JSON list of C-alpha atoms in Angstrom, two decimals:
[
{"chain": "L", "resi": 1, "resn": "MET", "atom": "CA", "xyz": [87.92, 9.52, -56.11]},
{"chain": "L", "resi": 2, "resn": "ASN", "atom": "CA", "xyz": [90.00, 6.12, -56.90]},
{"chain": "L", "resi": 3, "resn": "SER", "atom": "CA", "xyz": [87.13, 4.64, -58.92]},
{"chain": "L", "resi": 4, "resn": "LYS", "atom": "CA", "xyz": [87.34, 7.98, -60.89]},
{"chain": "L", "resi": 5, "resn": "VAL", "atom": "CA", "xyz": [91.52, 7.25, -61.27]},
{"chain": "L", "resi": 6, "resn": "VAL", "atom": "CA", "xyz": [91.20, 4.30, -62.08]},
{"chain": "L", "resi": 7, "resn": "SER", "atom": "CA", "xyz": [88.93, 4.42, -64.64]},
{"chain": "L", "resi": 8, "resn": "TYR", "atom": "CA", "xyz": [90.76, 7.57, -66.08]},
{"chain": "L", "resi": 9, "resn": "ILE", "atom": "CA", "xyz": [93.89, 5.43, -66.41]},
{"chain": "L", "resi": 10, "resn": "ALA", "atom": "CA", "xyz": [92.76, 1.88, -68.10]},
{"chain": "L", "resi": 11, "resn": "LEU", "atom": "CA", "xyz": [91.14, 4.78, -70.22]},
{"chain": "L", "resi": 12, "resn": "ILE", "atom": "CA", "xyz": [93.84, 6.11, -70.92]},
{"chain": "L", "resi": 13, "resn": "LEU", "atom": "CA", "xyz": [96.10, 2.78, -71.42]},
{"chain": "L", "resi": 14, "resn": "PHE", "atom": "CA", "xyz": [93.52, 2.15, -74.46]},
{"chain": "L", "resi": 15, "resn": "LEU", "atom": "CA", "xyz": [94.19, 4.82, -75.61]},
{"chain": "L", "resi": 16, "resn": "ALA", "atom": "CA", "xyz": [97.68, 4.15, -76.20]},
{"chain": "L", "resi": 17, "resn": "ILE", "atom": "CA", "xyz": [97.37, 0.44, -76.45]},
{"chain": "L", "resi": 18, "resn": "GLY", "atom": "CA", "xyz": [95.30, 1.18, -79.22]},
{"chain": "L", "resi": 19, "resn": "ARG", "atom": "CA", "xyz": [97.52, 3.67, -80.62]},
{"chain": "L", "resi": 20, "resn": "VAL", "atom": "CA", "xyz": [100.69, 1.81, -80.99]},
{"chain": "L", "resi": 21, "resn": "GLN", "atom": "CA", "xyz": [98.11, -1.29, -82.49]},
{"chain": "L", "resi": 22, "resn": "ALA", "atom": "CA", "xyz": [97.45, 1.78, -85.23]},
{"chain": "L", "resi": 23, "resn": "GLN", "atom": "CA", "xyz": [101.00, 2.65, -86.16]},
{"chain": "L", "resi": 24, "resn": "ASP", "atom": "CA", "xyz": [101.84, -0.50, -86.34]},
{"chain": "L", "resi": 25, "resn": "SER", "atom": "CA", "xyz": [99.84, -1.47, -88.97]},
{"chain": "L", "resi": 26, "resn": "THR", "atom": "CA", "xyz": [100.37, 2.06, -91.07]},
{"chain": "L", "resi": 27, "resn": "THR", "atom": "CA", "xyz": [104.72, 1.46, -90.49]},
{"chain": "L", "resi": 28, "resn": "PHE", "atom": "CA", "xyz": [104.28, -2.00, -92.04]},
{"chain": "L", "resi": 29, "resn": "LYS", "atom": "CA", "xyz": [106.26, -1.53, -95.29]},
{"chain": "L", "resi": 30, "resn": "PRO", "atom": "CA", "xyz": [106.37, -4.75, -97.94]},
{"chain": "L", "resi": 31, "resn": "HIS", "atom": "CA", "xyz": [109.75, -6.10, -97.93]},
{"chain": "L", "resi": 32, "resn": "PHE", "atom": "CA", "xyz": [112.33, -8.62, -98.69]},
{"chain": "L", "resi": 33, "resn": "GLU", "atom": "CA", "xyz": [113.41, -11.38, -96.36]},
{"chain": "L", "resi": 34, "resn": "HIS", "atom": "CA", "xyz": [115.98, -13.12, -97.35]},
{"chain": "L", "resi": 35, "resn": "ARG", "atom": "CA", "xyz": [117.63, -16.88, -96.00]},
{"chain": "L", "resi": 36, "resn": "ILE", "atom": "CA", "xyz": [119.70, -19.67, -96.56]},
{"chain": "L", "resi": 37, "resn": "ASP", "atom": "CA", "xyz": [118.10, -23.27, -95.59]},
{"chain": "L", "resi": 38, "resn": "ALA", "atom": "CA", "xyz": [120.36, -25.91, -94.70]},
{"chain": "L", "resi": 39, "resn": "GLY", "atom": "CA", "xyz": [119.97, -29.63, -93.35]},
{"chain": "L", "resi": 40, "resn": "PHE", "atom": "CA", "xyz": [119.47, -33.41, -94.23]},
{"chain": "L", "resi": 41, "resn": "ASN", "atom": "CA", "xyz": [116.32, -35.27, -96.00]},
{"chain": "L", "resi": 42, "resn": "PHE", "atom": "CA", "xyz": [114.73, -38.83, -94.18]},
{"chain": "L", "resi": 43, "resn": "GLY", "atom": "CA", "xyz": [112.31, -40.01, -96.00]},
{"chain": "L", "resi": 44, "resn": "ALA", "atom": "CA", "xyz": [111.73, -42.98, -98.92]},
{"chain": "L", "resi": 45, "resn": "THR", "atom": "CA", "xyz": [111.44, -42.61, -102.71]},
{"chain": "L", "resi": 46, "resn": "ALA", "atom": "CA", "xyz": [108.38, -45.39, -102.79]},
{"chain": "L", "resi": 47, "resn": "PRO", "atom": "CA", "xyz": [104.73, -46.48, -103.47]},
{"chain": "L", "resi": 48, "resn": "VAL", "atom": "CA", "xyz": [101.95, -45.13, -101.34]},
{"chain": "L", "resi": 49, "resn": "GLY", "atom": "CA", "xyz": [101.24, -47.85, -99.51]},
{"chain": "L", "resi": 50, "resn": "ILE", "atom": "CA", "xyz": [102.94, -51.78, -99.62]},
{"chain": "L", "resi": 51, "resn": "PRO", "atom": "CA", "xyz": [101.93, -53.56, -102.93]},
{"chain": "L", "resi": 52, "resn": "ALA", "atom": "CA", "xyz": [100.81, -56.69, -103.10]},
{"chain": "L", "resi": 53, "resn": "THR", "atom": "CA", "xyz": [104.32, -58.03, -104.33]},
{"chain": "L", "resi": 54, "resn": "ILE", "atom": "CA", "xyz": [106.19, -57.03, -101.68]},
{"chain": "L", "resi": 55, "resn": "ARG", "atom": "CA", "xyz": [106.10, -59.66, -99.33]},
{"chain": "L", "resi": 56, "resn": "SER", "atom": "CA", "xyz": [108.38, -58.52, -96.54]},
{"chain": "L", "resi": 57, "resn": "ILE", "atom": "CA", "xyz": [110.28, -55.69, -95.36]},
{"chain": "L", "resi": 58, "resn": "ASP", "atom": "CA", "xyz": [112.88, -56.69, -93.79]},
{"chain": "L", "resi": 59, "resn": "ALA", "atom": "CA", "xyz": [115.54, -53.92, -93.26]},
{"chain": "L", "resi": 60, "resn": "PHE", "atom": "CA", "xyz": [115.48, -49.71, -94.37]},
{"chain": "L", "resi": 61, "resn": "TRP", "atom": "CA", "xyz": [118.53, -47.00, -93.64]},
{"chain": "L", "resi": 62, "resn": "PRO", "atom": "CA", "xyz": [118.82, -43.87, -94.50]},
{"chain": "L", "resi": 63, "resn": "LEU", "atom": "CA", "xyz": [121.56, -42.59, -96.42]},
{"chain": "L", "resi": 64, "resn": "PHE", "atom": "CA", "xyz": [123.64, -39.46, -96.29]},
{"chain": "L", "resi": 65, "resn": "CYS", "atom": "CA", "xyz": [120.93, -36.94, -98.61]},
{"chain": "L", "resi": 66, "resn": "PRO", "atom": "CA", "xyz": [121.83, -32.76, -97.63]},
{"chain": "L", "resi": 67, "resn": "SER", "atom": "CA", "xyz": [119.96, -30.16, -98.89]},
{"chain": "L", "resi": 68, "resn": "LEU", "atom": "CA", "xyz": [121.15, -26.33, -99.40]},
{"chain": "L", "resi": 69, "resn": "GLY", "atom": "CA", "xyz": [119.28, -23.63, -100.07]},
{"chain": "L", "resi": 70, "resn": "TYR", "atom": "CA", "xyz": [117.89, -19.62, -100.47]},
{"chain": "L", "resi": 71, "resn": "GLU", "atom": "CA", "xyz": [114.88, -18.92, -100.46]},
{"chain": "L", "resi": 72, "resn": "LEU", "atom": "CA", "xyz": [113.46, -15.30, -100.95]},
{"chain": "L", "resi": 73, "resn": "SER", "atom": "CA", "xyz": [110.77, -14.02, -99.19]},
{"chain": "L", "resi": 74, "resn": "TYR", "atom": "CA", "xyz": [108.13, -10.88, -99.80]},
{"chain": "L", "resi": 75, "resn": "MET", "atom": "CA", "xyz": [106.03, -9.70, -97.30]},
{"chain": "L", "resi": 76, "resn": "THR", "atom": "CA", "xyz": [102.65, -8.41, -97.90]},
{"chain": "L", "resi": 77, "resn": "SER", "atom": "CA", "xyz": [101.76, -7.65, -94.45]},
{"chain": "L", "resi": 78, "resn": "PRO", "atom": "CA", "xyz": [102.82, -8.04, -91.11]},
{"chain": "L", "resi": 79, "resn": "LYS", "atom": "CA", "xyz": [101.61, -12.07, -91.24]},
{"chain": "L", "resi": 80, "resn": "TRP", "atom": "CA", "xyz": [100.81, -12.91, -94.35]},
{"chain": "L", "resi": 81, "resn": "GLY", "atom": "CA", "xyz": [103.27, -13.13, -97.98]},
{"chain": "L", "resi": 82, "resn": "ILE", "atom": "CA", "xyz": [104.72, -14.54, -100.71]},
{"chain": "L", "resi": 83, "resn": "SER", "atom": "CA", "xyz": [108.41, -17.49, -101.09]},
{"chain": "L", "resi": 84, "resn": "VAL", "atom": "CA", "xyz": [110.43, -18.85, -103.86]},
{"chain": "L", "resi": 85, "resn": "GLY", "atom": "CA", "xyz": [113.56, -20.24, -103.78]},
{"chain": "L", "resi": 86, "resn": "VAL", "atom": "CA", "xyz": [116.36, -22.26, -105.36]},
{"chain": "L", "resi": 87, "resn": "LYS", "atom": "CA", "xyz": [117.72, -25.63, -103.33]},
{"chain": "L", "resi": 88, "resn": "LEU", "atom": "CA", "xyz": [120.24, -28.15, -104.11]},
{"chain": "L", "resi": 89, "resn": "ASP", "atom": "CA", "xyz": [118.02, -31.62, -102.25]},
{"chain": "L", "resi": 90, "resn": "TYR", "atom": "CA", "xyz": [120.15, -35.13, -102.38]},
{"chain": "L", "resi": 91, "resn": "LYS", "atom": "CA", "xyz": [117.27, -36.90, -101.30]},
{"chain": "L", "resi": 92, "resn": "GLY", "atom": "CA", "xyz": [117.71, -42.12, -100.69]},
{"chain": "L", "resi": 93, "resn": "MET", "atom": "CA", "xyz": [117.72, -44.66, -98.41]},
{"chain": "L", "resi": 94, "resn": "GLY", "atom": "CA", "xyz": [117.51, -48.62, -98.76]},
{"chain": "L", "resi": 95, "resn": "THR", "atom": "CA", "xyz": [115.96, -50.97, -98.27]},
{"chain": "L", "resi": 96, "resn": "LYS", "atom": "CA", "xyz": [115.25, -54.56, -98.48]},
{"chain": "L", "resi": 97, "resn": "ASP", "atom": "CA", "xyz": [112.97, -56.85, -98.47]},
{"chain": "L", "resi": 98, "resn": "HIS", "atom": "CA", "xyz": [111.19, -60.14, -99.74]},
{"chain": "L", "resi": 99, "resn": "VAL", "atom": "CA", "xyz": [109.07, -59.96, -102.97]},
{"chain": "L", "resi": 100, "resn": "GLN", "atom": "CA", "xyz": [106.45, -62.19, -104.64]},
{"chain": "L", "resi": 101, "resn": "TYR", "atom": "CA", "xyz": [104.97, -62.68, -108.54]},
{"chain": "L", "resi": 102, "resn": "PHE", "atom": "CA", "xyz": [107.58, -58.58, -108.62]},
{"chain": "L", "resi": 103, "resn": "PRO", "atom": "CA", "xyz": [108.11, -57.56, -112.13]},
{"chain": "L", "resi": 104, "resn": "THR", "atom": "CA", "xyz": [111.34, -56.65, -113.10]},
{"chain": "L", "resi": 105, "resn": "ILE", "atom": "CA", "xyz": [114.44, -57.13, -115.29]},
{"chain": "L", "resi": 106, "resn": "ILE", "atom": "CA", "xyz": [117.94, -58.32, -113.95]},
{"chain": "L", "resi": 107, "resn": "THR", "atom": "CA", "xyz": [121.21, -58.66, -115.08]},
{"chain": "L", "resi": 108, "resn": "VAL", "atom": "CA", "xyz": [122.47, -62.51, -114.55]},
{"chain": "L", "resi": 109, "resn": "GLN", "atom": "CA", "xyz": [126.45, -62.75, -114.44]},
{"chain": "L", "resi": 110, "resn": "ASP", "atom": "CA", "xyz": [127.64, -66.80, -115.24]},
{"chain": "L", "resi": 111, "resn": "GLY", "atom": "CA", "xyz": [131.45, -66.21, -116.09]},
{"chain": "L", "resi": 112, "resn": "SER", "atom": "CA", "xyz": [132.63, -64.59, -119.06]},
{"chain": "L", "resi": 113, "resn": "SER", "atom": "CA", "xyz": [128.60, -64.37, -119.96]},
{"chain": "L", "resi": 114, "resn": "THR", "atom": "CA", "xyz": [125.86, -61.90, -118.99]},
{"chain": "L", "resi": 115, "resn": "GLY", "atom": "CA", "xyz": [122.44, -62.38, -119.77]},
{"chain": "L", "resi": 116, "resn": "THR", "atom": "CA", "xyz": [119.31, -60.52, -118.86]},
{"chain": "L", "resi": 117, "resn": "PHE", "atom": "CA", "xyz": [116.25, -61.18, -118.45]},
{"chain": "L", "resi": 118, "resn": "GLU", "atom": "CA", "xyz": [112.71, -59.81, -117.81]},
{"chain": "L", "resi": 119, "resn": "GLY", "atom": "CA", "xyz": [109.98, -61.42, -116.44]},
{"chain": "L", "resi": 120, "resn": "ILE", "atom": "CA", "xyz": [108.62, -61.97, -112.43]},
{"chain": "L", "resi": 121, "resn": "PHE", "atom": "CA", "xyz": [111.34, -62.88, -109.76]},
{"chain": "L", "resi": 122, "resn": "THR", "atom": "CA", "xyz": [110.38, -64.34, -106.35]},
{"chain": "L", "resi": 123, "resn": "GLY", "atom": "CA", "xyz": [113.09, -64.17, -104.03]},
{"chain": "L", "resi": 124, "resn": "GLN", "atom": "CA", "xyz": [114.89, -60.89, -101.83]},
{"chain": "L", "resi": 125, "resn": "ASN", "atom": "CA", "xyz": [115.26, -57.79, -103.06]},
{"chain": "L", "resi": 126, "resn": "LYS", "atom": "CA", "xyz": [117.43, -55.58, -102.46]},
{"chain": "L", "resi": 127, "resn": "THR", "atom": "CA", "xyz": [117.09, -51.38, -103.20]},
{"chain": "L", "resi": 128, "resn": "THR", "atom": "CA", "xyz": [120.03, -48.82, -102.98]},
{"chain": "L", "resi": 129, "resn": "ILE", "atom": "CA", "xyz": [118.42, -45.24, -104.37]},
{"chain": "L", "resi": 130, "resn": "LYS", "atom": "CA", "xyz": [119.76, -42.07, -104.83]},
{"chain": "L", "resi": 131, "resn": "ASN", "atom": "CA", "xyz": [118.72, -38.95, -106.53]},
{"chain": "L", "resi": 132, "resn": "THR", "atom": "CA", "xyz": [120.24, -34.88, -106.75]},
{"chain": "L", "resi": 133, "resn": "TYR", "atom": "CA", "xyz": [118.00, -32.49, -107.53]},
{"chain": "L", "resi": 134, "resn": "PHE", "atom": "CA", "xyz": [117.76, -28.96, -108.25]},
{"chain": "L", "resi": 135, "resn": "THR", "atom": "CA", "xyz": [114.08, -28.01, -106.76]},
{"chain": "L", "resi": 136, "resn": "VAL", "atom": "CA", "xyz": [112.34, -24.84, -106.87]},
{"chain": "L", "resi": 137, "resn": "PRO", "atom": "CA", "xyz": [109.97, -24.27, -104.48]},
{"chain": "L", "resi": 138, "resn": "VAL", "atom": "CA", "xyz": [107.12, -21.84, -104.54]},
{"chain": "L", "resi": 139, "resn": "GLY", "atom": "CA", "xyz": [104.83, -21.10, -101.65]},
{"chain": "L", "resi": 140, "resn": "ALA", "atom": "CA", "xyz": [103.06, -18.89, -99.35]},
{"chain": "L", "resi": 141, "resn": "VAL", "atom": "CA", "xyz": [104.18, -17.74, -96.21]},
{"chain": "L", "resi": 142, "resn": "PHE", "atom": "CA", "xyz": [101.80, -17.45, -92.56]},
{"chain": "L", "resi": 143, "resn": "HIS", "atom": "CA", "xyz": [103.88, -15.73, -89.00]},
{"chain": "L", "resi": 144, "resn": "PRO", "atom": "CA", "xyz": [101.94, -16.36, -86.60]},
{"chain": "L", "resi": 145, "resn": "ASN", "atom": "CA", "xyz": [103.68, -14.31, -84.27]},
{"chain": "L", "resi": 146, "resn": "ASN", "atom": "CA", "xyz": [107.38, -14.25, -84.28]},
{"chain": "L", "resi": 147, "resn": "ASN", "atom": "CA", "xyz": [108.40, -16.98, -83.03]},
{"chain": "L", "resi": 148, "resn": "TRP", "atom": "CA", "xyz": [107.06, -19.03, -85.78]},
{"chain": "L", "resi": 149, "resn": "ARG", "atom": "CA", "xyz": [106.23, -18.75, -89.77]},
{"chain": "L", "resi": 150, "resn": "PHE", "atom": "CA", "xyz": [104.90, -21.25, -91.44]},
{"chain": "L", "resi": 151, "resn": "THR", "atom": "CA", "xyz": [104.90, -22.12, -95.28]},
{"chain": "L", "resi": 152, "resn": "LEU", "atom": "CA", "xyz": [102.80, -24.01, -97.90]},
{"chain": "L", "resi": 153, "resn": "GLY", "atom": "CA", "xyz": [102.81, -24.76, -101.69]},
{"chain": "L", "resi": 154, "resn": "GLY", "atom": "CA", "xyz": [104.89, -26.59, -103.83]},
{"chain": "L", "resi": 155, "resn": "TYR", "atom": "CA", "xyz": [108.01, -27.33, -106.23]},
{"chain": "L", "resi": 156, "resn": "VAL", "atom": "CA", "xyz": [108.88, -28.30, -109.25]},
{"chain": "L", "resi": 157, "resn": "ALA", "atom": "CA", "xyz": [112.17, -30.14, -109.80]},
{"chain": "L", "resi": 158, "resn": "TRP", "atom": "CA", "xyz": [114.64, -30.75, -111.95]},
{"chain": "L", "resi": 159, "resn": "LYS", "atom": "CA", "xyz": [117.46, -33.75, -111.44]},
{"chain": "L", "resi": 160, "resn": "PHE", "atom": "CA", "xyz": [120.67, -33.00, -111.61]},
{"chain": "L", "resi": 161, "resn": "SER", "atom": "CA", "xyz": [122.04, -37.07, -111.40]},
{"chain": "L", "resi": 162, "resn": "SER", "atom": "CA", "xyz": [120.75, -40.48, -110.70]},
{"chain": "L", "resi": 163, "resn": "ASN", "atom": "CA", "xyz": [121.40, -43.66, -108.55]},
{"chain": "L", "resi": 164, "resn": "PHE", "atom": "CA", "xyz": [118.74, -47.13, -108.82]},
{"chain": "L", "resi": 165, "resn": "TYR", "atom": "CA", "xyz": [120.37, -50.27, -108.42]},
{"chain": "L", "resi": 166, "resn": "GLY", "atom": "CA", "xyz": [120.43, -53.67, -106.28]},
{"chain": "L", "resi": 167, "resn": "ASP", "atom": "CA", "xyz": [120.79, -57.19, -106.57]},
{"chain": "L", "resi": 168, "resn": "VAL", "atom": "CA", "xyz": [118.26, -59.91, -106.15]},
{"chain": "L", "resi": 169, "resn": "SER", "atom": "CA", "xyz": [118.85, -62.99, -104.67]},
{"chain": "L", "resi": 170, "resn": "ASN", "atom": "CA", "xyz": [117.83, -67.07, -102.66]},
{"chain": "L", "resi": 171, "resn": "GLY", "atom": "CA", "xyz": [115.12, -66.61, -105.76]},
{"chain": "L", "resi": 172, "resn": "TYR", "atom": "CA", "xyz": [113.52, -67.33, -109.75]},
{"chain": "L", "resi": 173, "resn": "ILE", "atom": "CA", "xyz": [112.23, -66.01, -112.17]},
{"chain": "L", "resi": 174, "resn": "ARG", "atom": "CA", "xyz": [109.64, -66.51, -114.56]},
{"chain": "L", "resi": 175, "resn": "ASN", "atom": "CA", "xyz": [111.24, -65.18, -118.24]},
{"chain": "L", "resi": 176, "resn": "GLY", "atom": "CA", "xyz": [109.00, -63.14, -120.52]},
{"chain": "L", "resi": 177, "resn": "GLY", "atom": "CA", "xyz": [105.85, -63.81, -117.72]},
{"chain": "L", "resi": 178, "resn": "PRO", "atom": "CA", "xyz": [103.61, -65.40, -115.09]},
{"chain": "L", "resi": 179, "resn": "THR", "atom": "CA", "xyz": [103.88, -68.89, -116.93]},
{"chain": "L", "resi": 180, "resn": "GLY", "atom": "CA", "xyz": [107.92, -68.73, -118.72]},
{"chain": "L", "resi": 181, "resn": "GLU", "atom": "CA", "xyz": [110.81, -70.67, -118.04]},
{"chain": "L", "resi": 182, "resn": "LYS", "atom": "CA", "xyz": [111.66, -71.22, -114.96]},
{"chain": "L", "resi": 183, "resn": "ILE", "atom": "CA", "xyz": [115.09, -70.08, -113.45]},
{"chain": "L", "resi": 184, "resn": "LEU", "atom": "CA", "xyz": [116.98, -70.12, -110.68]},
{"chain": "L", "resi": 185, "resn": "VAL", "atom": "CA", "xyz": [118.81, -67.10, -109.36]},
{"chain": "L", "resi": 186, "resn": "ASP", "atom": "CA", "xyz": [120.78, -67.32, -106.79]},
{"chain": "L", "resi": 187, "resn": "HIS", "atom": "CA", "xyz": [122.50, -63.52, -107.30]},
{"chain": "L", "resi": 188, "resn": "ALA", "atom": "CA", "xyz": [121.84, -61.55, -110.11]},
{"chain": "L", "resi": 189, "resn": "THR", "atom": "CA", "xyz": [122.02, -57.62, -110.33]},
{"chain": "L", "resi": 190, "resn": "PHE", "atom": "CA", "xyz": [119.87, -54.24, -111.45]},
{"chain": "L", "resi": 191, "resn": "ASP", "atom": "CA", "xyz": [120.19, -50.59, -111.90]},
{"chain": "L", "resi": 192, "resn": "PHE", "atom": "CA", "xyz": [117.48, -48.42, -113.48]},
{"chain": "L", "resi": 193, "resn": "SER", "atom": "CA", "xyz": [119.66, -45.48, -113.32]},
{"chain": "L", "resi": 194, "resn": "ASN", "atom": "CA", "xyz": [119.30, -43.89, -116.34]},
{"chain": "L", "resi": 195, "resn": "GLU", "atom": "CA", "xyz": [115.33, -45.04, -116.45]},
{"chain": "L", "resi": 196, "resn": "VAL", "atom": "CA", "xyz": [114.35, -41.93, -113.54]},
{"chain": "L", "resi": 197, "resn": "ARG", "atom": "CA", "xyz": [112.45, -39.26, -115.46]},
{"chain": "L", "resi": 198, "resn": "ASN", "atom": "CA", "xyz": [114.44, -35.24, -115.19]},
{"chain": "L", "resi": 199, "resn": "PHE", "atom": "CA", "xyz": [111.50, -33.86, -113.98]},
{"chain": "L", "resi": 200, "resn": "ASP", "atom": "CA", "xyz": [109.86, -34.08, -111.09]},
{"chain": "L", "resi": 201, "resn": "PHE", "atom": "CA", "xyz": [106.86, -31.88, -109.37]},
{"chain": "L", "resi": 202, "resn": "GLY", "atom": "CA", "xyz": [104.99, -31.86, -105.74]},
{"chain": "L", "resi": 203, "resn": "ALA", "atom": "CA", "xyz": [103.78, -30.93, -102.67]},
{"chain": "L", "resi": 204, "resn": "ASN", "atom": "CA", "xyz": [105.46, -28.86, -99.75]},
{"chain": "L", "resi": 205, "resn": "GLY", "atom": "CA", "xyz": [105.36, -27.19, -96.87]},
{"chain": "L", "resi": 206, "resn": "SER", "atom": "CA", "xyz": [106.82, -25.87, -93.77]},
{"chain": "L", "resi": 207, "resn": "ALA", "atom": "CA", "xyz": [107.36, -24.66, -90.14]},
{"chain": "L", "resi": 208, "resn": "GLU", "atom": "CA", "xyz": [110.21, -23.13, -87.98]},
{"chain": "L", "resi": 209, "resn": "ARG", "atom": "CA", "xyz": [110.60, -21.91, -85.51]},
{"chain": "L", "resi": 210, "resn": "ARG", "atom": "CA", "xyz": [112.71, -19.37, -83.92]},
{"chain": "L", "resi": 211, "resn": "VAL", "atom": "CA", "xyz": [115.29, -19.87, -81.83]},
{"chain": "L", "resi": 212, "resn": "GLY", "atom": "CA", "xyz": [117.98, -17.05, -82.00]},
{"chain": "L", "resi": 213, "resn": "LYS", "atom": "CA", "xyz": [117.36, -12.94, -83.50]},
{"chain": "L", "resi": 214, "resn": "ARG", "atom": "CA", "xyz": [118.38, -14.68, -86.91]},
{"chain": "L", "resi": 215, "resn": "LEU", "atom": "CA", "xyz": [118.11, -18.23, -86.90]},
{"chain": "L", "resi": 216, "resn": "SER", "atom": "CA", "xyz": [115.48, -20.68, -86.73]},
{"chain": "L", "resi": 217, "resn": "VAL", "atom": "CA", "xyz": [115.08, -25.21, -86.57]},
{"chain": "L", "resi": 218, "resn": "MET", "atom": "CA", "xyz": [112.49, -26.15, -89.13]},
{"chain": "L", "resi": 219, "resn": "GLY", "atom": "CA", "xyz": [111.29, -29.16, -90.85]},
{"chain": "L", "resi": 220, "resn": "ASP", "atom": "CA", "xyz": [110.00, -29.41, -94.72]},
{"chain": "L", "resi": 221, "resn": "LEU", "atom": "CA", "xyz": [108.38, -31.33, -96.10]},
{"chain": "L", "resi": 222, "resn": "SER", "atom": "CA", "xyz": [108.06, -32.50, -99.61]},
{"chain": "L", "resi": 223, "resn": "TRP", "atom": "CA", "xyz": [105.67, -35.39, -101.03]},
{"chain": "L", "resi": 224, "resn": "GLY", "atom": "CA", "xyz": [105.96, -35.75, -104.61]},
{"chain": "L", "resi": 225, "resn": "LEU", "atom": "CA", "xyz": [103.17, -36.38, -107.53]},
{"chain": "L", "resi": 226, "resn": "ARG", "atom": "CA", "xyz": [104.85, -37.22, -110.48]},
{"chain": "L", "resi": 227, "resn": "PRO", "atom": "CA", "xyz": [105.90, -41.01, -110.57]},
{"chain": "L", "resi": 228, "resn": "ILE", "atom": "CA", "xyz": [109.91, -41.63, -110.67]},
{"chain": "L", "resi": 229, "resn": "PHE", "atom": "CA", "xyz": [109.80, -43.32, -113.43]},
{"chain": "L", "resi": 230, "resn": "PRO", "atom": "CA", "xyz": [107.66, -43.44, -116.42]},
{"chain": "L", "resi": 231, "resn": "SER", "atom": "CA", "xyz": [104.74, -45.65, -117.16]},
{"chain": "L", "resi": 232, "resn": "ASP", "atom": "CA", "xyz": [105.96, -47.72, -119.42]},
{"chain": "L", "resi": 233, "resn": "PHE", "atom": "CA", "xyz": [108.90, -48.47, -117.02]},
{"chain": "L", "resi": 234, "resn": "LYS", "atom": "CA", "xyz": [108.76, -51.98, -117.11]},
{"chain": "L", "resi": 235, "resn": "GLY", "atom": "CA", "xyz": [111.35, -52.71, -113.49]},
{"chain": "L", "resi": 236, "resn": "LEU", "atom": "CA", "xyz": [109.09, -52.62, -111.38]},
{"chain": "L", "resi": 237, "resn": "ASP", "atom": "CA", "xyz": [104.94, -52.62, -111.82]},
{"chain": "L", "resi": 238, "resn": "PHE", "atom": "CA", "xyz": [103.99, -49.83, -108.74]},
{"chain": "L", "resi": 239, "resn": "PRO", "atom": "CA", "xyz": [104.58, -46.43, -109.15]},
{"chain": "L", "resi": 240, "resn": "LEU", "atom": "CA", "xyz": [107.64, -44.95, -106.70]},
{"chain": "L", "resi": 241, "resn": "TYR", "atom": "CA", "xyz": [107.18, -41.44, -105.19]},
{"chain": "L", "resi": 242, "resn": "ASN", "atom": "CA", "xyz": [109.64, -38.80, -103.84]},
{"chain": "L", "resi": 243, "resn": "ILE", "atom": "CA", "xyz": [108.07, -38.54, -100.19]},
{"chain": "L", "resi": 244, "resn": "TYR", "atom": "CA", "xyz": [110.94, -36.51, -97.45]},
{"chain": "L", "resi": 245, "resn": "LEU", "atom": "CA", "xyz": [111.40, -34.24, -94.15]},
{"chain": "L", "resi": 246, "resn": "MET", "atom": "CA", "xyz": [114.20, -31.97, -94.47]},
{"chain": "L", "resi": 247, "resn": "LEU", "atom": "CA", "xyz": [115.03, -31.63, -90.77]},
{"chain": "L", "resi": 248, "resn": "GLY", "atom": "CA", "xyz": [117.23, -28.23, -90.14]},
{"chain": "L", "resi": 249, "resn": "VAL", "atom": "CA", "xyz": [118.29, -24.57, -90.04]},
{"chain": "L", "resi": 250, "resn": "SER", "atom": "CA", "xyz": [116.89, -21.71, -92.02]},
{"chain": "L", "resi": 251, "resn": "TYR", "atom": "CA", "xyz": [119.11, -18.12, -91.46]},
{"chain": "L", "resi": 252, "resn": "LYS", "atom": "CA", "xyz": [117.42, -14.95, -92.16]},
{"chain": "L", "resi": 253, "resn": "ILE", "atom": "CA", "xyz": [120.82, -12.57, -93.85]},
{"chain": "L", "resi": 254, "resn": "MET", "atom": "CA", "xyz": [118.15, -9.28, -93.72]}
]
């Protein structure tokens, strides 16, 4: 008798669970979700791999690079959806390195006169980069459960402002090329801010962990696929890409 009762109870529970799952799947309605994202970008505008002309990286430091955005997503099922957003992104960093046979353009101040030299530099280099972008990310959304949320897609970005400048010291430049006149350089500057491209695009993906009813902590990696300088730019002999990780929070409005 007891075994029959247990069997009946198990059958009832099985049917009840199946009914609830069926109700969950049939009662789901596609809907929009709205989020505000805020955090800070950490990373670098850097080459993929260290070029041979950079002999050593002596220092690296992040800059204050906030990120603020809005995301609209449309959930087509309990686990899947699509998203689009708008963000104001600051991306930047500082670095100090030793370079050798490095093609560049520098400006030397000698008293009241100023000279610009394009050639091959060897010595110390210090660079500061801080660019601002209006970014539009688009991606697929995956909700494996109530606590985790993932997105994967790409982005396009338009430059709002740019800063790319620095100085070189304790070296020399071969004016015009490897066999040009050797000019000793105690200190010189460069500013390539106006040469930064107005448009950027790349891939991005994010992961969010819910820590409250509407609040989540998140990480969002964006990897630029277009060099920030045009191919005919002569201030560098290798491409630089925006590679940054945004760490912050996401708040679900509705």
